[in-house]
mmCIF file of N, CA and C in Angstrom:
data_model
loop_
_atom_site.group_PDB
_atom_site.id
_atom_site.type_symbol
_atom_site.label_atom_id
_atom_site.label_comp_id
_atom_site.label_asym_id
_atom_site.label_seq_id
_atom_site.Cartn_x
_atom_site.Cartn_y
_atom_site.Cartn_z
ATOM 1 N N UNK A 155 -28.253 -18.796 26.513
ATOM 2 C CA UNK A 155 -28.678 -20.163 26.279
ATOM 3 C C UNK A 155 -27.624 -20.879 25.448
ATOM 4 N N UNK A 156 -27.376 -22.096 25.804
ATOM 5 C CA UNK A 156 -26.394 -22.877 25.082
ATOM 6 C C UNK A 156 -27.038 -23.553 23.877
ATOM 7 N N UNK A 157 -26.297 -23.599 22.787
ATOM 8 C CA UNK A 157 -26.780 -24.205 21.552
ATOM 9 C C UNK A 157 -26.681 -25.725 21.644
ATOM 10 N N UNK A 158 -27.700 -26.406 21.142
ATOM 11 C CA UNK A 158 -27.695 -27.865 21.090
ATOM 12 C C UNK A 158 -26.827 -28.273 19.905
ATOM 13 N N UNK A 159 -25.854 -29.153 20.128
ATOM 14 C CA UNK A 159 -24.972 -29.565 19.015
ATOM 15 C C UNK A 159 -25.752 -30.226 17.879
ATOM 16 N N UNK A 160 -25.236 -30.082 16.661
ATOM 17 C CA UNK A 160 -25.859 -30.715 15.493
ATOM 18 C C UNK A 160 -26.006 -32.217 15.723
ATOM 19 N N UNK A 161 -27.127 -32.753 15.271
ATOM 20 C CA UNK A 161 -27.361 -34.184 15.349
ATOM 21 C C UNK A 161 -27.892 -34.676 16.680
ATOM 22 N N UNK A 162 -28.106 -33.780 17.634
ATOM 23 C CA UNK A 162 -28.560 -34.195 18.964
ATOM 24 C C UNK A 162 -30.059 -33.996 19.145
ATOM 25 N N UNK A 163 -30.587 -32.919 18.595
ATOM 26 C CA UNK A 163 -31.969 -32.559 18.890
ATOM 27 C C UNK A 163 -32.985 -33.574 18.360
ATOM 28 N N UNK A 164 -32.841 -34.009 17.130
ATOM 29 C CA UNK A 164 -33.818 -34.952 16.549
ATOM 30 C C UNK A 164 -33.907 -36.248 17.349
ATOM 31 N N UNK A 165 -32.780 -36.911 17.680
ATOM 32 C CA UNK A 165 -32.887 -38.124 18.494
ATOM 33 C C UNK A 165 -33.467 -37.860 19.886
ATOM 34 N N UNK A 166 -33.140 -36.692 20.448
ATOM 35 C CA UNK A 166 -33.673 -36.348 21.769
ATOM 36 C C UNK A 166 -35.185 -36.200 21.717
ATOM 37 N N UNK A 167 -35.683 -35.517 20.700
ATOM 38 C CA UNK A 167 -37.135 -35.367 20.542
ATOM 39 C C UNK A 167 -37.787 -36.740 20.344
ATOM 40 N N UNK A 168 -37.159 -37.603 19.555
ATOM 41 C CA UNK A 168 -37.694 -38.955 19.343
ATOM 42 C C UNK A 168 -37.743 -39.729 20.659
ATOM 43 N N UNK A 169 -36.685 -39.631 21.461
ATOM 44 C CA UNK A 169 -36.665 -40.321 22.761
ATOM 45 C C UNK A 169 -37.755 -39.792 23.685
ATOM 46 N N UNK A 170 -38.031 -38.507 23.597
ATOM 47 C CA UNK A 170 -39.048 -37.893 24.454
ATOM 48 C C UNK A 170 -40.455 -38.385 24.133
ATOM 49 N N UNK A 171 -40.677 -38.793 22.900
ATOM 50 C CA UNK A 171 -42.018 -39.238 22.528
ATOM 51 C C UNK A 171 -42.450 -40.480 23.285
ATOM 52 N N UNK A 172 -41.496 -41.280 23.721
ATOM 53 C CA UNK A 172 -41.821 -42.512 24.438
ATOM 54 C C UNK A 172 -41.590 -42.403 25.941
ATOM 55 N N UNK A 173 -41.090 -41.258 26.410
ATOM 56 C CA UNK A 173 -40.727 -41.109 27.821
ATOM 57 C C UNK A 173 -41.272 -39.788 28.366
ATOM 58 N N UNK A 174 -42.424 -39.836 29.031
ATOM 59 C CA UNK A 174 -43.045 -38.602 29.530
ATOM 60 C C UNK A 174 -42.143 -37.814 30.489
ATOM 61 N N UNK A 175 -41.377 -38.498 31.298
ATOM 62 C CA UNK A 175 -40.482 -37.811 32.232
ATOM 63 C C UNK A 175 -39.381 -37.067 31.479
ATOM 64 N N UNK A 176 -38.813 -37.702 30.465
ATOM 65 C CA UNK A 176 -37.789 -37.057 29.652
ATOM 66 C C UNK A 176 -38.392 -35.874 28.886
ATOM 67 N N UNK A 177 -39.616 -36.057 28.399
ATOM 68 C CA UNK A 177 -40.312 -34.974 27.704
ATOM 69 C C UNK A 177 -40.484 -33.765 28.629
ATOM 70 N N UNK A 178 -40.947 -34.000 29.851
ATOM 71 C CA UNK A 178 -41.135 -32.918 30.809
ATOM 72 C C UNK A 178 -39.804 -32.229 31.103
ATOM 73 N N UNK A 179 -38.750 -33.020 31.275
ATOM 74 C CA UNK A 179 -37.433 -32.445 31.558
ATOM 75 C C UNK A 179 -36.937 -31.593 30.378
ATOM 76 N N UNK A 180 -37.128 -32.073 29.159
ATOM 77 C CA UNK A 180 -36.745 -31.305 27.975
ATOM 78 C C UNK A 180 -37.512 -29.984 27.929
ATOM 79 N N UNK A 181 -38.809 -30.049 28.157
ATOM 80 C CA UNK A 181 -39.628 -28.844 28.129
ATOM 81 C C UNK A 181 -39.199 -27.863 29.219
ATOM 82 N N UNK A 182 -38.992 -28.374 30.437
ATOM 83 C CA UNK A 182 -38.640 -27.509 31.567
ATOM 84 C C UNK A 182 -37.238 -26.927 31.462
ATOM 85 N N UNK A 183 -36.330 -27.668 30.836
ATOM 86 C CA UNK A 183 -34.931 -27.255 30.791
ATOM 87 C C UNK A 183 -34.576 -26.466 29.541
ATOM 88 N N UNK A 184 -35.059 -26.905 28.398
ATOM 89 C CA UNK A 184 -34.617 -26.326 27.133
ATOM 90 C C UNK A 184 -35.674 -25.451 26.459
ATOM 91 N N UNK A 185 -36.902 -25.857 26.494
ATOM 92 C CA UNK A 185 -37.948 -25.181 25.711
ATOM 93 C C UNK A 185 -38.629 -24.055 26.490
ATOM 94 N N UNK A 186 -39.182 -24.374 27.646
ATOM 95 C CA UNK A 186 -39.990 -23.395 28.386
ATOM 96 C C UNK A 186 -39.217 -22.132 28.779
ATOM 97 N N UNK A 187 -37.970 -22.217 29.262
ATOM 98 C CA UNK A 187 -37.265 -20.973 29.613
ATOM 99 C C UNK A 187 -37.104 -20.020 28.417
ATOM 100 N N UNK A 188 -36.840 -20.572 27.246
ATOM 101 C CA UNK A 188 -36.688 -19.735 26.057
ATOM 102 C C UNK A 188 -38.035 -19.135 25.667
ATOM 103 N N UNK A 189 -39.073 -19.950 25.673
ATOM 104 C CA UNK A 189 -40.410 -19.442 25.338
ATOM 105 C C UNK A 189 -40.832 -18.350 26.311
ATOM 106 N N UNK A 190 -40.560 -18.555 27.603
ATOM 107 C CA UNK A 190 -40.931 -17.550 28.606
ATOM 108 C C UNK A 190 -40.179 -16.240 28.379
ATOM 109 N N UNK A 191 -38.899 -16.322 28.042
ATOM 110 C CA UNK A 191 -38.098 -15.117 27.793
ATOM 111 C C UNK A 191 -38.608 -14.369 26.561
ATOM 112 N N UNK A 192 -38.929 -15.102 25.506
ATOM 113 C CA UNK A 192 -39.440 -14.467 24.292
ATOM 114 C C UNK A 192 -40.822 -13.874 24.565
ATOM 115 N N UNK A 193 -41.662 -14.580 25.320
ATOM 116 C CA UNK A 193 -42.995 -14.060 25.657
ATOM 117 C C UNK A 193 -42.881 -12.755 26.440
ATOM 118 N N UNK A 194 -41.958 -12.701 27.380
ATOM 119 C CA UNK A 194 -41.769 -11.477 28.168
ATOM 120 C C UNK A 194 -41.303 -10.329 27.269
ATOM 121 N N UNK A 195 -40.399 -10.609 26.342
ATOM 122 C CA UNK A 195 -39.907 -9.594 25.418
ATOM 123 C C UNK A 195 -41.039 -9.082 24.534
ATOM 124 N N UNK A 196 -41.835 -9.985 23.999
ATOM 125 C CA UNK A 196 -42.956 -9.585 23.148
ATOM 126 C C UNK A 196 -43.985 -8.770 23.929
ATOM 127 N N UNK A 197 -44.279 -9.191 25.152
ATOM 128 C CA UNK A 197 -45.253 -8.478 25.981
ATOM 129 C C UNK A 197 -44.774 -7.062 26.284
ATOM 130 N N UNK A 198 -43.483 -6.911 26.596
ATOM 131 C CA UNK A 198 -42.939 -5.563 26.840
ATOM 132 C C UNK A 198 -43.055 -4.709 25.578
ATOM 133 N N UNK A 199 -42.797 -5.310 24.418
ATOM 134 C CA UNK A 199 -42.898 -4.557 23.160
ATOM 135 C C UNK A 199 -44.338 -4.130 22.881
ATOM 136 N N UNK A 200 -45.290 -4.988 23.192
ATOM 137 C CA UNK A 200 -46.706 -4.613 23.044
ATOM 138 C C UNK A 200 -47.032 -3.476 24.016
ATOM 139 N N UNK A 201 -46.583 -3.614 25.265
ATOM 140 C CA UNK A 201 -46.857 -2.585 26.281
ATOM 141 C C UNK A 201 -46.255 -1.230 25.901
ATOM 142 N N UNK A 202 -45.102 -1.235 25.229
ATOM 143 C CA UNK A 202 -44.463 0.013 24.790
ATOM 144 C C UNK A 202 -45.133 0.591 23.546
ATOM 145 N N UNK A 203 -46.018 -0.186 22.930
ATOM 146 C CA UNK A 203 -46.685 0.272 21.718
ATOM 147 C C UNK A 203 -45.923 -0.028 20.442
ATOM 148 N N UNK A 204 -44.887 -0.861 20.526
ATOM 149 C CA UNK A 204 -44.106 -1.202 19.337
ATOM 150 C C UNK A 204 -44.737 -2.333 18.529
ATOM 151 N N UNK A 205 -45.435 -3.228 19.201
ATOM 152 C CA UNK A 205 -46.129 -4.320 18.509
ATOM 153 C C UNK A 205 -47.625 -4.125 18.661
ATOM 154 N N UNK A 206 -48.369 -4.680 17.729
ATOM 155 C CA UNK A 206 -49.824 -4.473 17.673
ATOM 156 C C UNK A 206 -50.518 -4.922 18.962
ATOM 157 N N UNK A 207 -51.475 -4.124 19.419
ATOM 158 C CA UNK A 207 -52.259 -4.529 20.596
ATOM 159 C C UNK A 207 -53.013 -5.823 20.304
ATOM 160 N N UNK A 208 -53.159 -6.642 21.309
ATOM 161 C CA UNK A 208 -53.885 -7.896 21.143
ATOM 162 C C UNK A 208 -53.087 -8.983 20.450
ATOM 163 N N UNK A 209 -51.796 -8.757 20.271
ATOM 164 C CA UNK A 209 -50.939 -9.732 19.598
ATOM 165 C C UNK A 209 -50.984 -11.080 20.313
ATOM 166 N N UNK A 210 -51.149 -12.137 19.553
ATOM 167 C CA UNK A 210 -51.115 -13.497 20.103
ATOM 168 C C UNK A 210 -49.650 -13.904 20.240
ATOM 169 N N UNK A 211 -49.068 -13.628 21.411
ATOM 170 C CA UNK A 211 -47.638 -13.877 21.603
ATOM 171 C C UNK A 211 -47.290 -15.356 21.471
ATOM 172 N N UNK A 212 -48.170 -16.230 21.908
ATOM 173 C CA UNK A 212 -47.890 -17.664 21.789
ATOM 174 C C UNK A 212 -47.777 -18.085 20.326
ATOM 175 N N UNK A 213 -48.612 -17.517 19.472
ATOM 176 C CA UNK A 213 -48.544 -17.829 18.045
ATOM 177 C C UNK A 213 -47.241 -17.294 17.438
ATOM 178 N N UNK A 214 -46.846 -16.087 17.830
ATOM 179 C CA UNK A 214 -45.585 -15.529 17.329
ATOM 180 C C UNK A 214 -44.416 -16.407 17.774
ATOM 181 N N UNK A 215 -44.433 -16.848 19.016
ATOM 182 C CA UNK A 215 -43.374 -17.743 19.511
ATOM 183 C C UNK A 215 -43.374 -19.039 18.710
ATOM 184 N N UNK A 216 -44.544 -19.583 18.433
ATOM 185 C CA UNK A 216 -44.622 -20.808 17.628
ATOM 186 C C UNK A 216 -44.027 -20.591 16.235
ATOM 187 N N UNK A 217 -44.291 -19.441 15.634
ATOM 188 C CA UNK A 217 -43.736 -19.145 14.306
ATOM 189 C C UNK A 217 -42.206 -19.069 14.357
ATOM 190 N N UNK A 218 -41.688 -18.364 15.348
ATOM 191 C CA UNK A 218 -40.230 -18.269 15.502
ATOM 192 C C UNK A 218 -39.626 -19.644 15.768
ATOM 193 N N UNK A 219 -40.239 -20.373 16.675
ATOM 194 C CA UNK A 219 -39.711 -21.686 17.049
ATOM 195 C C UNK A 219 -39.757 -22.671 15.883
ATOM 196 N N UNK A 220 -40.769 -22.562 15.041
ATOM 197 C CA UNK A 220 -40.888 -23.518 13.936
ATOM 198 C C UNK A 220 -39.681 -23.444 13.015
ATOM 199 N N UNK A 221 -39.186 -22.245 12.755
ATOM 200 C CA UNK A 221 -38.007 -22.110 11.887
ATOM 201 C C UNK A 221 -36.764 -22.676 12.567
ATOM 202 N N UNK A 222 -36.613 -22.385 13.843
ATOM 203 C CA UNK A 222 -35.449 -22.875 14.589
ATOM 204 C C UNK A 222 -35.497 -24.400 14.705
ATOM 205 N N UNK A 223 -36.658 -24.941 15.054
ATOM 206 C CA UNK A 223 -36.764 -26.383 15.223
ATOM 207 C C UNK A 223 -36.610 -27.122 13.903
ATOM 208 N N UNK A 224 -37.130 -26.559 12.830
ATOM 209 C CA UNK A 224 -36.961 -27.196 11.525
ATOM 210 C C UNK A 224 -35.471 -27.352 11.230
ATOM 211 N N UNK A 225 -34.721 -26.287 11.451
ATOM 212 C CA UNK A 225 -33.279 -26.339 11.200
ATOM 213 C C UNK A 225 -32.603 -27.343 12.129
ATOM 214 N N UNK A 226 -33.021 -27.373 13.392
ATOM 215 C CA UNK A 226 -32.408 -28.275 14.367
ATOM 216 C C UNK A 226 -32.761 -29.736 14.115
ATOM 217 N N UNK A 227 -33.987 -29.975 13.718
ATOM 218 C CA UNK A 227 -34.439 -31.357 13.532
ATOM 219 C C UNK A 227 -33.920 -31.984 12.248
ATOM 220 N N UNK A 228 -33.856 -31.198 11.190
ATOM 221 C CA UNK A 228 -33.530 -31.776 9.895
ATOM 222 C C UNK A 228 -32.119 -31.480 9.429
ATOM 223 N N UNK A 229 -31.386 -30.668 10.211
ATOM 224 C CA UNK A 229 -29.988 -30.381 9.891
ATOM 225 C C UNK A 229 -29.797 -29.912 8.462
ATOM 226 N N UNK A 230 -28.558 -29.741 8.070
ATOM 227 C CA UNK A 230 -28.257 -29.297 6.710
ATOM 228 C C UNK A 230 -29.163 -28.135 6.316
ATOM 229 N N UNK A 231 -29.442 -27.295 7.279
ATOM 230 C CA UNK A 231 -30.384 -26.212 7.042
ATOM 231 C C UNK A 231 -29.751 -25.065 6.276
ATOM 232 N N UNK A 232 -30.578 -24.406 5.502
ATOM 233 C CA UNK A 232 -30.157 -23.184 4.841
ATOM 234 C C UNK A 232 -30.485 -21.988 5.714
ATOM 235 N N UNK A 233 -30.890 -22.234 6.943
ATOM 236 C CA UNK A 233 -31.302 -21.190 7.874
ATOM 237 C C UNK A 233 -30.062 -20.565 8.512
ATOM 238 N N UNK A 234 -29.413 -19.711 7.740
ATOM 239 C CA UNK A 234 -28.207 -19.024 8.181
ATOM 240 C C UNK A 234 -28.580 -17.806 9.016
ATOM 241 N N UNK A 235 -27.586 -17.156 9.583
ATOM 242 C CA UNK A 235 -27.836 -15.929 10.349
ATOM 243 C C UNK A 235 -28.509 -14.882 9.473
ATOM 244 N N UNK A 236 -28.066 -14.785 8.235
ATOM 245 C CA UNK A 236 -28.643 -13.814 7.305
ATOM 246 C C UNK A 236 -30.121 -14.123 7.048
ATOM 247 N N UNK A 237 -30.438 -15.395 6.847
ATOM 248 C CA UNK A 237 -31.845 -15.757 6.640
ATOM 249 C C UNK A 237 -32.660 -15.564 7.910
ATOM 250 N N UNK A 238 -32.044 -15.770 9.066
ATOM 251 C CA UNK A 238 -32.748 -15.545 10.327
ATOM 252 C C UNK A 238 -33.153 -14.082 10.454
ATOM 253 N N UNK A 239 -32.248 -13.166 10.089
ATOM 254 C CA UNK A 239 -32.568 -11.741 10.125
ATOM 255 C C UNK A 239 -33.739 -11.451 9.186
ATOM 256 N N UNK A 240 -33.702 -12.007 7.989
ATOM 257 C CA UNK A 240 -34.786 -11.806 7.033
ATOM 258 C C UNK A 240 -36.105 -12.357 7.532
ATOM 259 N N UNK A 241 -36.057 -13.514 8.172
ATOM 260 C CA UNK A 241 -37.266 -14.137 8.713
ATOM 261 C C UNK A 241 -37.874 -13.261 9.807
ATOM 262 N N UNK A 242 -37.032 -12.795 10.721
ATOM 263 C CA UNK A 242 -37.530 -11.953 11.815
ATOM 264 C C UNK A 242 -38.061 -10.630 11.260
ATOM 265 N N UNK A 243 -37.355 -10.049 10.293
ATOM 266 C CA UNK A 243 -37.852 -8.817 9.670
ATOM 267 C C UNK A 243 -39.229 -9.035 9.053
ATOM 268 N N UNK A 244 -39.386 -10.134 8.326
ATOM 269 C CA UNK A 244 -40.659 -10.425 7.685
ATOM 270 C C UNK A 244 -41.765 -10.569 8.736
ATOM 271 N N UNK A 245 -41.473 -11.272 9.819
ATOM 272 C CA UNK A 245 -42.453 -11.443 10.884
ATOM 273 C C UNK A 245 -42.779 -10.100 11.533
ATOM 274 N N UNK A 246 -41.750 -9.311 11.835
ATOM 275 C CA UNK A 246 -41.985 -8.014 12.465
ATOM 276 C C UNK A 246 -42.780 -7.070 11.574
ATOM 277 N N UNK A 247 -42.595 -7.153 10.275
ATOM 278 C CA UNK A 247 -43.369 -6.298 9.373
ATOM 279 C C UNK A 247 -44.863 -6.554 9.518
ATOM 280 N N UNK A 248 -45.208 -7.768 9.904
ATOM 281 C CA UNK A 248 -46.621 -8.099 10.087
ATOM 282 C C UNK A 248 -47.162 -7.780 11.460
ATOM 283 N N UNK A 249 -46.295 -7.693 12.483
ATOM 284 C CA UNK A 249 -46.800 -7.505 13.851
ATOM 285 C C UNK A 249 -46.418 -6.166 14.461
ATOM 286 N N UNK A 250 -45.513 -5.445 13.833
ATOM 287 C CA UNK A 250 -45.078 -4.152 14.384
ATOM 288 C C UNK A 250 -46.091 -3.064 14.076
ATOM 289 N N UNK A 251 -46.214 -2.132 14.986
ATOM 290 C CA UNK A 251 -47.027 -0.946 14.734
ATOM 291 C C UNK A 251 -46.315 -0.100 13.685
ATOM 292 N N UNK A 252 -44.986 0.065 13.837
ATOM 293 C CA UNK A 252 -44.197 0.854 12.895
ATOM 294 C C UNK A 252 -42.843 0.161 12.727
ATOM 295 N N UNK A 253 -42.728 -0.688 11.709
ATOM 296 C CA UNK A 253 -41.521 -1.477 11.480
ATOM 297 C C UNK A 253 -40.290 -0.598 11.297
ATOM 298 N N UNK A 254 -40.412 0.476 10.546
ATOM 299 C CA UNK A 254 -39.265 1.362 10.307
ATOM 300 C C UNK A 254 -38.765 1.978 11.612
ATOM 301 N N UNK A 255 -39.670 2.311 12.504
ATOM 302 C CA UNK A 255 -39.266 2.847 13.810
ATOM 303 C C UNK A 255 -38.489 1.793 14.600
ATOM 304 N N UNK A 256 -38.945 0.555 14.554
ATOM 305 C CA UNK A 256 -38.218 -0.519 15.241
ATOM 306 C C UNK A 256 -36.810 -0.680 14.685
ATOM 307 N N UNK A 257 -36.675 -0.597 13.368
ATOM 308 C CA UNK A 257 -35.339 -0.683 12.769
ATOM 309 C C UNK A 257 -34.451 0.454 13.253
ATOM 310 N N UNK A 258 -35.006 1.642 13.322
ATOM 311 C CA UNK A 258 -34.226 2.794 13.777
ATOM 312 C C UNK A 258 -33.798 2.619 15.233
ATOM 313 N N UNK A 259 -34.688 2.161 16.074
ATOM 314 C CA UNK A 259 -34.355 1.903 17.482
ATOM 315 C C UNK A 259 -33.241 0.859 17.560
ATOM 316 N N UNK A 260 -33.366 -0.176 16.765
ATOM 317 C CA UNK A 260 -32.365 -1.241 16.751
ATOM 318 C C UNK A 260 -31.002 -0.716 16.330
ATOM 319 N N UNK A 261 -30.975 0.138 15.347
ATOM 320 C CA UNK A 261 -29.702 0.688 14.858
ATOM 321 C C UNK A 261 -29.046 1.618 15.874
ATOM 322 N N UNK A 262 -29.850 2.285 16.685
ATOM 323 C CA UNK A 262 -29.308 3.204 17.697
ATOM 324 C C UNK A 262 -28.855 2.476 18.954
ATOM 325 N N UNK A 263 -29.242 1.213 19.115
ATOM 326 C CA UNK A 263 -28.937 0.464 20.325
ATOM 327 C C UNK A 263 -27.765 -0.463 20.065
ATOM 328 N N UNK A 264 -26.585 -0.159 20.627
ATOM 329 C CA UNK A 264 -25.414 -0.992 20.347
ATOM 330 C C UNK A 264 -25.533 -2.387 20.961
ATOM 331 N N UNK A 265 -25.374 -3.387 20.139
ATOM 332 C CA UNK A 265 -25.367 -4.769 20.584
ATOM 333 C C UNK A 265 -24.977 -5.641 19.397
ATOM 334 N N UNK A 266 -24.177 -6.671 19.640
ATOM 335 C CA UNK A 266 -23.820 -7.558 18.529
ATOM 336 C C UNK A 266 -24.999 -8.382 18.023
ATOM 337 N N UNK A 267 -26.112 -8.390 18.766
ATOM 338 C CA UNK A 267 -27.268 -9.202 18.389
ATOM 339 C C UNK A 267 -28.395 -8.374 17.811
ATOM 340 N N UNK A 268 -28.175 -7.093 17.611
ATOM 341 C CA UNK A 268 -29.214 -6.229 17.106
ATOM 342 C C UNK A 268 -29.132 -6.084 15.597
ATOM 343 N N UNK A 269 -30.236 -5.738 15.007
ATOM 344 C CA UNK A 269 -30.359 -5.557 13.564
ATOM 345 C C UNK A 269 -29.399 -4.474 13.071
ATOM 346 N N UNK A 270 -28.714 -4.754 11.976
ATOM 347 C CA UNK A 270 -27.896 -3.748 11.332
ATOM 348 C C UNK A 270 -26.540 -3.515 11.960
ATOM 349 N N UNK A 271 -26.090 -4.368 12.887
ATOM 350 C CA UNK A 271 -24.766 -4.202 13.485
ATOM 351 C C UNK A 271 -23.835 -5.298 13.056
#
């Protein structure tokens, strides 16, 4: 997914409030594909037994998105990569069946986007 340049998201969201067609296009192009990908990832994690059964995936997505959108909408964010890792860790501690096991799996899986690499 491509990152929205600084200073673009807030005016775009404002424009969408008055234009239903633009709102639908924003949702279909930028928001929904990301939400669907995260929902699929969360569902697979629940199915594997890594996240708590009965997890409200939509609520978890809303929590993740709220931090990202806050940073995008208001700019000058203190939401650095380091804070993002801390935020996700904090969230996972509440929804994981075994948080320490997830960390271990993450450390064994090579990827520049994984925890601890």
